[in-house]
Short mmCIF file of C-alpha atoms in Angstrom, two decimals:
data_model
loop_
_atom_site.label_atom_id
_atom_site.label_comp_id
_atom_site.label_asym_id
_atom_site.label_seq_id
_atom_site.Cartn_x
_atom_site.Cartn_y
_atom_site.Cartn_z
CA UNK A 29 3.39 -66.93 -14.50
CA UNK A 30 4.89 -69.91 -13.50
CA UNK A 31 6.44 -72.41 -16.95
CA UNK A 32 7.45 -75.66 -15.81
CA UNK A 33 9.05 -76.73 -19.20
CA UNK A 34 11.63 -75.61 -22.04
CA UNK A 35 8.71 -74.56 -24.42
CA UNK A 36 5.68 -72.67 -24.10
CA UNK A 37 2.70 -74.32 -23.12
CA UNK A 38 0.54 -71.18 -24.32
CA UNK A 39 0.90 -68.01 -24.58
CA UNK A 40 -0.02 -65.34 -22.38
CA UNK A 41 -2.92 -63.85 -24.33
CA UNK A 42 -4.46 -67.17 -24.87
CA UNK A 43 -4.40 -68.13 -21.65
CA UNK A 44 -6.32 -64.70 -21.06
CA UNK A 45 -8.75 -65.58 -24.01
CA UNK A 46 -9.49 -69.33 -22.49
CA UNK A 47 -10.21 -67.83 -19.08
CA UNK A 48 -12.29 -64.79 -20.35
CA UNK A 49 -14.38 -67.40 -22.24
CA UNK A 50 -15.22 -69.58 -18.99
CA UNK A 51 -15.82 -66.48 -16.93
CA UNK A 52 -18.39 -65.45 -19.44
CA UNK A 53 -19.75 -68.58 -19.54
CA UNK A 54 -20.21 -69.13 -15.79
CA UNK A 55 -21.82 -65.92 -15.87
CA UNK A 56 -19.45 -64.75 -13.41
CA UNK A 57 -18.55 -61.50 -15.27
CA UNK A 58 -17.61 -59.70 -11.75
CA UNK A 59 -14.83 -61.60 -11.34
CA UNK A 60 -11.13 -61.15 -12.95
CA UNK A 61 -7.99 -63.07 -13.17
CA UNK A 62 -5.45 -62.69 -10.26
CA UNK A 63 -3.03 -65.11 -11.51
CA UNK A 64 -2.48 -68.78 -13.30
CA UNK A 65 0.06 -71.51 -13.75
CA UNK A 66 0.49 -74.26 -16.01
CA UNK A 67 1.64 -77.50 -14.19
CA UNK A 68 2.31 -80.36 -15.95
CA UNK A 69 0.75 -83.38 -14.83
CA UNK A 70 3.75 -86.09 -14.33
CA UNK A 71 1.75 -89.37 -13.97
CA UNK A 72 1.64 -91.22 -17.32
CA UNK A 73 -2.31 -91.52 -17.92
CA UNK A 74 -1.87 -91.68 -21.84
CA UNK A 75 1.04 -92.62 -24.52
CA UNK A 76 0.65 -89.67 -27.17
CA UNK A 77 0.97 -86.49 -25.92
CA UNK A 78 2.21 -84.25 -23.04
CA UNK A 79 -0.69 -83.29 -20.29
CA UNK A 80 -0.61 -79.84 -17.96
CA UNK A 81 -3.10 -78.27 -15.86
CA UNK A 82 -4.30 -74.35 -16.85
CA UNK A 83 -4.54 -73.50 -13.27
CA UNK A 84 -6.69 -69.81 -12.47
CA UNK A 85 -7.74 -67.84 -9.91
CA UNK A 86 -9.69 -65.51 -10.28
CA UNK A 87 -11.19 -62.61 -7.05
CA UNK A 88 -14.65 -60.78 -7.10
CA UNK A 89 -13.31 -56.90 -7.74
CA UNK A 90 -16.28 -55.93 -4.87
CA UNK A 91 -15.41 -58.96 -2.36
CA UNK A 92 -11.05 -59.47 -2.89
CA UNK A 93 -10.86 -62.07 -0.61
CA UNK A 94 -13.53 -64.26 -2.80
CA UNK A 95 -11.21 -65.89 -4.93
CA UNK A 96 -12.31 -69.17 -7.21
CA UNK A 97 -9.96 -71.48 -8.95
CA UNK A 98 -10.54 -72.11 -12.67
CA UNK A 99 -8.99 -75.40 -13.81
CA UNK A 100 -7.94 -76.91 -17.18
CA UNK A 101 -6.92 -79.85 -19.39
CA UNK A 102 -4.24 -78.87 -21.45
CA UNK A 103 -2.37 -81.14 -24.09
CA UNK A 104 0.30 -80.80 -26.17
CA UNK A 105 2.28 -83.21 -28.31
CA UNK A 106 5.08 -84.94 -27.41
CA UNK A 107 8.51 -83.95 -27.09
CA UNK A 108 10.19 -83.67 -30.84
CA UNK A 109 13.26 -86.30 -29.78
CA UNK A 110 10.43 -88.73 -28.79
CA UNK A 111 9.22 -91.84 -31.22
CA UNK A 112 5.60 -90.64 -30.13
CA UNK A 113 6.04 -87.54 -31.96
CA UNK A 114 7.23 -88.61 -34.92
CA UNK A 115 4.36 -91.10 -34.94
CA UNK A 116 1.88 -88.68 -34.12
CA UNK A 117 3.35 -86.31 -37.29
CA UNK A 118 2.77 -89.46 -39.65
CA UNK A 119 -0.33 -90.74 -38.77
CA UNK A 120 -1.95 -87.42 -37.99
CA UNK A 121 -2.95 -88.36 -34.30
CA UNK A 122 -2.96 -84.88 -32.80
CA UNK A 123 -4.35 -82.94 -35.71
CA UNK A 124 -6.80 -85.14 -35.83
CA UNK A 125 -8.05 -84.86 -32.16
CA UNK A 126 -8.52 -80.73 -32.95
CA UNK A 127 -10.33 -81.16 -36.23
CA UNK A 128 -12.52 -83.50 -33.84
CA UNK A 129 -13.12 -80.75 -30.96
CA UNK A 130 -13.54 -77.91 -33.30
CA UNK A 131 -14.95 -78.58 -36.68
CA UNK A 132 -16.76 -82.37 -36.34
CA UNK A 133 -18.56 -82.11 -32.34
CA UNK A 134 -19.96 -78.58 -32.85
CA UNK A 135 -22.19 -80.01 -35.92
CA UNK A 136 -22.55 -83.28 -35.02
CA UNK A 137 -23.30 -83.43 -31.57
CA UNK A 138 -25.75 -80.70 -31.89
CA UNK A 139 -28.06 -81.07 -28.50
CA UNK A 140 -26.08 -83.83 -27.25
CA UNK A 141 -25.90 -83.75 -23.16
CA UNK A 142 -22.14 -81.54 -22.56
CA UNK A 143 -21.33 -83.83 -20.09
CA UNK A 144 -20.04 -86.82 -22.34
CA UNK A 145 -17.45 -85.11 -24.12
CA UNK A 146 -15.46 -82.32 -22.37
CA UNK A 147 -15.91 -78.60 -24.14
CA UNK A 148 -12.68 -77.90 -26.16
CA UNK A 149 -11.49 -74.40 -25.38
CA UNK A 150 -8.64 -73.90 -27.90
CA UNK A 151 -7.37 -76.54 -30.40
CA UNK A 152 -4.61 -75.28 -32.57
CA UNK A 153 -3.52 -78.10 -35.10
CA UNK A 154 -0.53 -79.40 -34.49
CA UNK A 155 0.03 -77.47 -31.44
CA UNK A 156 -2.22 -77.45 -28.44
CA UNK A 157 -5.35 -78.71 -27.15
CA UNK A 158 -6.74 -76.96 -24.15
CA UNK A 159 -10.17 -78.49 -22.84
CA UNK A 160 -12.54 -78.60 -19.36
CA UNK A 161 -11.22 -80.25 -16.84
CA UNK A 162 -13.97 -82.40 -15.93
CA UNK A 163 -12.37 -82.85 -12.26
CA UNK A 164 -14.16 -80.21 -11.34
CA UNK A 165 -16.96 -81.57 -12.54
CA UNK A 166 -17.35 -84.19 -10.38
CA UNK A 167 -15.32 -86.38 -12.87
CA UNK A 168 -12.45 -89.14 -11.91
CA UNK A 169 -10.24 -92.39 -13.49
CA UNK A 170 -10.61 -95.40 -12.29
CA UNK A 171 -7.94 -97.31 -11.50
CA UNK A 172 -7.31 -99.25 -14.54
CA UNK A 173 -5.81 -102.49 -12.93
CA UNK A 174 -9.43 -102.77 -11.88
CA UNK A 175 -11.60 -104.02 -14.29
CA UNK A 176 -15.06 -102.63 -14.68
CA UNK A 177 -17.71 -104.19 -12.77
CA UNK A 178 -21.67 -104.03 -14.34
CA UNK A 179 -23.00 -100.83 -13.10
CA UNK A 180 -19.67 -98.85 -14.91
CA UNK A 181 -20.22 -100.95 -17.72
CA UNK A 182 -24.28 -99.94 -18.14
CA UNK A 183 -23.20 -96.26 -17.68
CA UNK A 184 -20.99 -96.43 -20.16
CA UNK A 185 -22.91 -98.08 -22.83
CA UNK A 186 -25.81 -95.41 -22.30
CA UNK A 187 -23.54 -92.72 -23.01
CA UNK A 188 -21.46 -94.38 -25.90
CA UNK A 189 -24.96 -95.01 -27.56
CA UNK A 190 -25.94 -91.46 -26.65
CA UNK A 191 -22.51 -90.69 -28.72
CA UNK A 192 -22.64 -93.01 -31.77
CA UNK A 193 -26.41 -92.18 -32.22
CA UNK A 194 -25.36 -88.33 -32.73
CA UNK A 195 -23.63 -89.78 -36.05
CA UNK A 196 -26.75 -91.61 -37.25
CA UNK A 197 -29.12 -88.17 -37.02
CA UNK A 198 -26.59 -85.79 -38.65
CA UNK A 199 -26.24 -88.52 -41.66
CA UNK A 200 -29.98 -88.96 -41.64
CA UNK A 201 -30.65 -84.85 -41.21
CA UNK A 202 -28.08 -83.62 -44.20
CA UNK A 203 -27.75 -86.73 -46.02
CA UNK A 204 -24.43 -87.08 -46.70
CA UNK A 205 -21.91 -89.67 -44.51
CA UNK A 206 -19.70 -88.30 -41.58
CA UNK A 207 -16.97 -90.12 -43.75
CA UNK A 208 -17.04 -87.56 -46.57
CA UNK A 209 -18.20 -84.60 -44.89
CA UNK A 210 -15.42 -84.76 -42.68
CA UNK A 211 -12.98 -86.65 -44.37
CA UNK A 212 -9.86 -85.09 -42.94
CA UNK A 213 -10.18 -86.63 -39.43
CA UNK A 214 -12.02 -90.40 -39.87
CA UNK A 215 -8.39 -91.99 -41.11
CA UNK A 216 -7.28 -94.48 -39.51
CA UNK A 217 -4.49 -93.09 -37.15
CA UNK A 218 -3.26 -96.69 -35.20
CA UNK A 219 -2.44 -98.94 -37.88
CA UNK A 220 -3.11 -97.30 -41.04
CA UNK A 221 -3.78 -100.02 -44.17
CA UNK A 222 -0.67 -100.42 -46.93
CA UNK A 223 1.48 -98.13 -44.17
CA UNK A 224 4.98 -100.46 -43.88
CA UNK A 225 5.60 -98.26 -40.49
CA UNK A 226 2.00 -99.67 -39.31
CA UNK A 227 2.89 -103.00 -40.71
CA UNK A 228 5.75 -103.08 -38.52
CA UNK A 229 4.09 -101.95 -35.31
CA UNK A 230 1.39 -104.35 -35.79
CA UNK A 231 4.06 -107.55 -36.08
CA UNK A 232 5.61 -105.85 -33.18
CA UNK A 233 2.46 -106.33 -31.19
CA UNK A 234 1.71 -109.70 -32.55
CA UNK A 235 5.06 -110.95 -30.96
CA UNK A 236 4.70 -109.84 -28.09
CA UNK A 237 1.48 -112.05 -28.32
CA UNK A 238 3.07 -114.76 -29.53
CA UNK A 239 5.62 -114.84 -26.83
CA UNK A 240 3.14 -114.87 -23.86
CA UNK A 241 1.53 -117.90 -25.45
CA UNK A 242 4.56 -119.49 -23.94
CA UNK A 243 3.53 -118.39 -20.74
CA UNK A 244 0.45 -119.67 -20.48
CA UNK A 245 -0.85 -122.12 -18.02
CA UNK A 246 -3.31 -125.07 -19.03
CA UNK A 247 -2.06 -125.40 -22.58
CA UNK A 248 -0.07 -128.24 -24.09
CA UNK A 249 2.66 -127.47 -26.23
CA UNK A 250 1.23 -128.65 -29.44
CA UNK A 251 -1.79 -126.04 -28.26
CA UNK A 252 0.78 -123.63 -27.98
CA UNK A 253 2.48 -124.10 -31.31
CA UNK A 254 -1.08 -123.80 -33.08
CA UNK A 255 -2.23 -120.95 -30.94
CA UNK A 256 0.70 -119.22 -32.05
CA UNK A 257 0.23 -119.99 -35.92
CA UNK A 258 -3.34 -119.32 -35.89
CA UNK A 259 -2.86 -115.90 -34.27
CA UNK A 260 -0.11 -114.97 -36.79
CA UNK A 261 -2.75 -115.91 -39.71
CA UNK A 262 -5.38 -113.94 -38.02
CA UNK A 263 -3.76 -110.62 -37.21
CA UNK A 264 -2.30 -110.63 -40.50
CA UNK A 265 -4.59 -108.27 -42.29
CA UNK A 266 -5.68 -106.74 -38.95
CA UNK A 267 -5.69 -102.96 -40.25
CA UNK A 268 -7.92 -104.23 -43.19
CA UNK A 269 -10.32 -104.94 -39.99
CA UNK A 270 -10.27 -101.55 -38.99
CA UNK A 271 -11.47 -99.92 -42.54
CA UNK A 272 -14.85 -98.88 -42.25
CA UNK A 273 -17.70 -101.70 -42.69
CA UNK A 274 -19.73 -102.46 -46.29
CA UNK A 275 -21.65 -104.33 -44.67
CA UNK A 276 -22.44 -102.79 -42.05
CA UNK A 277 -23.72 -99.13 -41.26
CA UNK A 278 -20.67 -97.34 -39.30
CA UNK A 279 -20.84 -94.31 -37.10
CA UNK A 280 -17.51 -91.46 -35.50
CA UNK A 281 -16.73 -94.21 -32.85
CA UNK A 282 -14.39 -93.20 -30.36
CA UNK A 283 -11.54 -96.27 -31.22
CA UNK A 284 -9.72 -96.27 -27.92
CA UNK A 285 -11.81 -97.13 -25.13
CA UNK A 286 -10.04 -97.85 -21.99
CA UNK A 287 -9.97 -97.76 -18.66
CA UNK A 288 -8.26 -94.25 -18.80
CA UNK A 289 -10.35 -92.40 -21.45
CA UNK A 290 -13.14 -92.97 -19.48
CA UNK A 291 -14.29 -90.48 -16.46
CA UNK A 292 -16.89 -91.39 -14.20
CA UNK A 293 -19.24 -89.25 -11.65
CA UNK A 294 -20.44 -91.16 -8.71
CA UNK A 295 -23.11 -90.27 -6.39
CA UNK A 296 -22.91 -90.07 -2.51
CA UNK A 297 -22.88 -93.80 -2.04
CA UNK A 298 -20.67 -94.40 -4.80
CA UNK A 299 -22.49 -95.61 -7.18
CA UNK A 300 -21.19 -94.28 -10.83
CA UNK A 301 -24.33 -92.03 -12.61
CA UNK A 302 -22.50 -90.23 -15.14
CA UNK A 303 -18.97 -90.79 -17.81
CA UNK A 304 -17.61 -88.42 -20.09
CA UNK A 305 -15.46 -89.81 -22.73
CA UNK A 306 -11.86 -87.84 -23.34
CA UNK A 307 -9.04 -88.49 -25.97
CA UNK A 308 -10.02 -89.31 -29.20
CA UNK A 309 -6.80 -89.41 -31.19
CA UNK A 310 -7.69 -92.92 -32.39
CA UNK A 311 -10.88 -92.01 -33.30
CA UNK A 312 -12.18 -93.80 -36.52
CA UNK A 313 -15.15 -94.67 -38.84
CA UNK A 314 -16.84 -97.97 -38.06
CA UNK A 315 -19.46 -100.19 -36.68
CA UNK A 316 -21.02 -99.33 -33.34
CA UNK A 317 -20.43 -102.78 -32.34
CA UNK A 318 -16.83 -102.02 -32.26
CA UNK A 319 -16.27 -99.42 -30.12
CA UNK A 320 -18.72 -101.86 -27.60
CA UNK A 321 -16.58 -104.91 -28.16
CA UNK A 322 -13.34 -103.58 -27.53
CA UNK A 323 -14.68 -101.11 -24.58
CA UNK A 324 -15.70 -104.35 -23.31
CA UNK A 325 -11.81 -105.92 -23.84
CA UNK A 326 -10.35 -103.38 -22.73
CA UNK A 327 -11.99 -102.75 -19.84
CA UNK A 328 -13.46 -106.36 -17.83
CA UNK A 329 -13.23 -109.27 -17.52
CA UNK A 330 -14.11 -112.37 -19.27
CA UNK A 331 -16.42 -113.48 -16.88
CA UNK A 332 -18.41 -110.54 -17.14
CA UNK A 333 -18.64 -110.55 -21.13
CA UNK A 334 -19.37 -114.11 -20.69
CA UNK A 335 -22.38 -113.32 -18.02
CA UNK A 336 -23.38 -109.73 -18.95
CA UNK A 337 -22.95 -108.63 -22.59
CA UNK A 338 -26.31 -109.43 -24.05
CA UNK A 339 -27.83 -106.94 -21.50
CA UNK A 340 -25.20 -104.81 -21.92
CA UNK A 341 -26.22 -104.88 -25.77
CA UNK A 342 -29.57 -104.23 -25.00
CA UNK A 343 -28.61 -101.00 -22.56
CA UNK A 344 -26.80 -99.68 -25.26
CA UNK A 345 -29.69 -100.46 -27.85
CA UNK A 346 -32.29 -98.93 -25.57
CA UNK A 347 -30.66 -95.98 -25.28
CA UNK A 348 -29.86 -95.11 -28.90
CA UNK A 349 -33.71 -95.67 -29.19
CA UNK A 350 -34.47 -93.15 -27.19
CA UNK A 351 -32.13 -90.50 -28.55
CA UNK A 352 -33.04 -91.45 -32.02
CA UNK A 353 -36.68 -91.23 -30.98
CA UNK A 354 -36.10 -87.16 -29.79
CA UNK A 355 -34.68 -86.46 -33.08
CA UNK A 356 -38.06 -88.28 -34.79
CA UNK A 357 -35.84 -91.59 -35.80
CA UNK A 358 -37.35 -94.79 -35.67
CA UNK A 359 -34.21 -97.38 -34.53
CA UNK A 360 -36.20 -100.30 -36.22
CA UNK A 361 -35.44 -98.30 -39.46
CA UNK A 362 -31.90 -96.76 -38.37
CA UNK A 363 -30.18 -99.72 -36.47
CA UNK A 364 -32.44 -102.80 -36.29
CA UNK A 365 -31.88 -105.07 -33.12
CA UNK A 366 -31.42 -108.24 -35.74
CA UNK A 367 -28.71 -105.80 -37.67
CA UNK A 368 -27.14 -104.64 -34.33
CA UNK A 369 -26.67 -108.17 -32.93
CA UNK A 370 -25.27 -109.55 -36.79
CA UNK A 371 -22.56 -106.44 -36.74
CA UNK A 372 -21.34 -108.32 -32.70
CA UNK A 373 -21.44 -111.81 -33.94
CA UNK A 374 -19.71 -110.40 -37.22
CA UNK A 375 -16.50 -108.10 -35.45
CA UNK A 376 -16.36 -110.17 -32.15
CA UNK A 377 -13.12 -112.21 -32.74
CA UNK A 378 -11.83 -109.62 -34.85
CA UNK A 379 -12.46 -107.22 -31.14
CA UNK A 380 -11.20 -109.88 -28.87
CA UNK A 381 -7.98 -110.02 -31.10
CA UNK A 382 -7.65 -106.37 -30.93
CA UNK A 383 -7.73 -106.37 -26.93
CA UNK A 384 -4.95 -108.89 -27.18
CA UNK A 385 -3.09 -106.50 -29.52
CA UNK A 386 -3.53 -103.30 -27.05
CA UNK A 387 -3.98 -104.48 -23.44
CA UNK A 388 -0.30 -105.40 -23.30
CA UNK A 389 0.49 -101.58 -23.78
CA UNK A 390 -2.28 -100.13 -21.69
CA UNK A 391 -1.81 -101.83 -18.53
CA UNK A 392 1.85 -101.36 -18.32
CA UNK A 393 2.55 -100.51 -14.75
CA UNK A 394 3.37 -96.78 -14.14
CA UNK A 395 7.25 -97.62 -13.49
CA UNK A 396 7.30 -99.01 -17.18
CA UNK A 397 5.13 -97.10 -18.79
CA UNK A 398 7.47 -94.43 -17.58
CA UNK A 399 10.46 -95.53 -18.42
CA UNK A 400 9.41 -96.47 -22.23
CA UNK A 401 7.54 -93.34 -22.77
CA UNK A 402 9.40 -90.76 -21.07
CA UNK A 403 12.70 -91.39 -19.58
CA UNK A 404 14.14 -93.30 -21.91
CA UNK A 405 12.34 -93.17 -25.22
CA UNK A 406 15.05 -94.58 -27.59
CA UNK A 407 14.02 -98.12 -26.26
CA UNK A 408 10.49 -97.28 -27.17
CA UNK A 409 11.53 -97.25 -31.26
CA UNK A 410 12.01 -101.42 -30.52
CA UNK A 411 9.20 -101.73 -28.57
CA UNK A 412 6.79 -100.16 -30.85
CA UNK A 413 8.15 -101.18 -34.24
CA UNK A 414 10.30 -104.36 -33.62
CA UNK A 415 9.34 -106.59 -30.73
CA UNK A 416 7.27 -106.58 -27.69
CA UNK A 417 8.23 -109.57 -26.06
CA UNK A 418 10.92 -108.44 -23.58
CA UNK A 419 8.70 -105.98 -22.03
CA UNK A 420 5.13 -107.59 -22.23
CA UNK A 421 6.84 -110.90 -20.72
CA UNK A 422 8.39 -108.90 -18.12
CA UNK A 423 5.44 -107.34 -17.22
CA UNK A 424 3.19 -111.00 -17.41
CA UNK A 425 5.95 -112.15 -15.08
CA UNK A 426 5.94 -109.76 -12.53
CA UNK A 427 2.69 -108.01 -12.47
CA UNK A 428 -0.01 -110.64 -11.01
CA UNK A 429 -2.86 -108.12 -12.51
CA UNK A 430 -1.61 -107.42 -15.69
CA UNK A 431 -0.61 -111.12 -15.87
CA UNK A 432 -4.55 -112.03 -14.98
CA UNK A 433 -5.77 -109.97 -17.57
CA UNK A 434 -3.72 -111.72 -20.68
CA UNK A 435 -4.41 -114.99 -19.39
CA UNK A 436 -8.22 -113.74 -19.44
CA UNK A 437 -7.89 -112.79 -22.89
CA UNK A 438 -5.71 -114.70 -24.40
CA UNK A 439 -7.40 -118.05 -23.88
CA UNK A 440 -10.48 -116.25 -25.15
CA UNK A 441 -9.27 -115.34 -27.89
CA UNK A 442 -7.63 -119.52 -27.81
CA UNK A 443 -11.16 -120.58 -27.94
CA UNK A 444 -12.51 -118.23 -30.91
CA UNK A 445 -9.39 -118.63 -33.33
#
């Protein structure tokens, strides 16, 4: 078997195990394993963890030249040297991804269509996560310097509703709140409240705000000096934000809806018709409206929240009806549309401000993100817990799409603050 780092990805036995499991459930029980390799996967598609492909083939004992390759997602956490790690070990990010896959989906999202999550094969806390690789599937990332035009946007919002609804019927079905049943993963693992090491990550991030206010075209400097000072004052109890709602009813949303934990299927003419929602390390206990908002930050542009949200809203509305509606739920009683549309107006700045807090990290350009995360992780202990601004200002200088994107929702967030 071919290793392509220091430590062991998995072991032998489990790799047999994962692959005896898919071969069984394929139904293709005439077929055993030739071979397999784990690769790792150098492009940097996410921040907290290490990625590899489980690559298999396996041959048809009565035809040997029928071979079929076998392919999965495997994760593991980052290196032990690495900032990301040690974050990961406080705030539980990893562990918490496993409980998700193996203890929370399999009761919760009972009868829910497979193809929105990816099935977990082996989660080991602490250790390994090994999933489907929807690839094979059908499934791909978009490129996530383009932002999502309406028809991704619809897709998505059917399936996130599809998602969050799941919460509402096992609450409704054993009467008890996803929050205490499974209390050991709906922490928050980003920015946890009264944490000094969150604290300091979140003033880190409001920095680098701060210092592309200065950058901003079509803004006085008095504008600029309040901007500044009102964003300060606003982000300042920004994990209390993130606690889940009294007000509000809150479902398992997914937290971290960007451009890259979202895979879409598209159909011959390109069209997307499918997404399947992967990583949820920053998974966390809130409003519907939340996951929705940011989603929407994270992912488009402000013209398109400006021209599209309300039917956006009512996609995602629609659809939670109808799942609610199989599971005899009546959304006028489980999530009016009055309710619904008072949790948006209610968490909307409080959303816009936390694209503004992420979407400097998430678009870095592959080169950066690179160099911060990988190569040379000792600068990433400033970046995440000090200051932002030398490589968020770099970046709004010399990335035209990243700096497009700030602009876009910066001065939103200019006008609601």
């Amino acid at each position: 078997m071919l290793e392509t780092k220091a430590q062991k990805v998995l072991q032998d036995e489990q790799c047999f195990e994962i692959i005896r499991k898919k071969l069984r459930q394929d139904a293709m029980d005439d077929f055993s394993l030739v071979g397999y390799e784990i690769v790792p996967i150098d492009k940097v598609n996410g921040f907290l963890g290490q990625y590899f492909t489980l690559k298999a083939t396996v041959a048809c004992p009565k035809s040997p030249l029928e071979t079929r390759s076998i392919n999965f997602f495997t994760k593991i956490p980052p290196p032990i040297s690495s900032p990301q790690y040690h974050f990961i070990q406080a705030y539980g990010t990893f562990k918490k991804e496993v409980a998700l896959y193996t203890t929370v989906f399999p009761e919760m999202l009972d009868g829910l269509d497979k193809r929105c999550i990816p099935e977990c094969f082996l989660g080991i806390e602490n250790d390994v996560i090994v999933l489907e690789d929807m690839a094979h599937s059908g499934y791909t990332m978009t490129d996530k310097y383009i932002p999502f035009d309406l028809q991704h946007c619809a897709i998505l919002m059917k399936t996130l509703a599809k998602f969050h609804a799941k919460s509402f019927v096992f609450e409704r079905q054993y009467k008890k709140s996803l929050h205490d049943e499974f209390s050991h993963c709906m922490h928050e693992t980003l920015w946890p409240r009264a944490d000094d090491r969150a604290k300091a990550m979140i003033d880190a991030a409001v920095k680098g705000v701060v210092s592309m206010i200065d950058l901003l075209p079509g803004l006085s400097n008095d504008q600029r000096g309040n901007f500044k000072e009102r964003v300060v004052q606003f982000c300042a109890d920004h994990t209390d934000k993130l606690s889940p709602s009294v007000k509000h009813k809150n479902v398992l949303c997914h937290g971290d809806l960007w451009a890259n934990n979202v895979l879409f299927k598209y159909d011959a003419d390109g069209r997307p018709v499918e997404c399947c929602l992967i990583d949820f390390q920053l998974a966390r206990y809130n409003p519907p409206a939340h996951d929705i908002l940011c989603f929407l930050q994270f992912t488009t542009t402000r013209k398109l929240r400006d021209e599209h949200s309300e039917t956006l809203f009512k996609a995602y509305h629609d659809s939670m009806a109808s799942v609610l509606k199989e599971a005899d739920l009546d959304i006028s009683e489980v999530l009016p549309w009055k309710e619904f549309v008072e949790s948006i107006q209610d968490l909307r700045t409080m959303c816009v401000a936390h694209g503004v807090l992420n979407t400097p990290i998430m678009l870095l350009k592959p080169n950066a993100a690179s160099k911060y995360f990988c190569e040379q992780p000792e600068l990433l202990e400033s970046i995440l817990f000090v200051d932002r601004t030398p490589l968020v200002c770099d970046q709004f200088k010399e990335v035209p799409e990243y700096r497009a994107r700030m602009i876009d929702g910066l001065l939103e967030l200019h006008d609601h603050i």
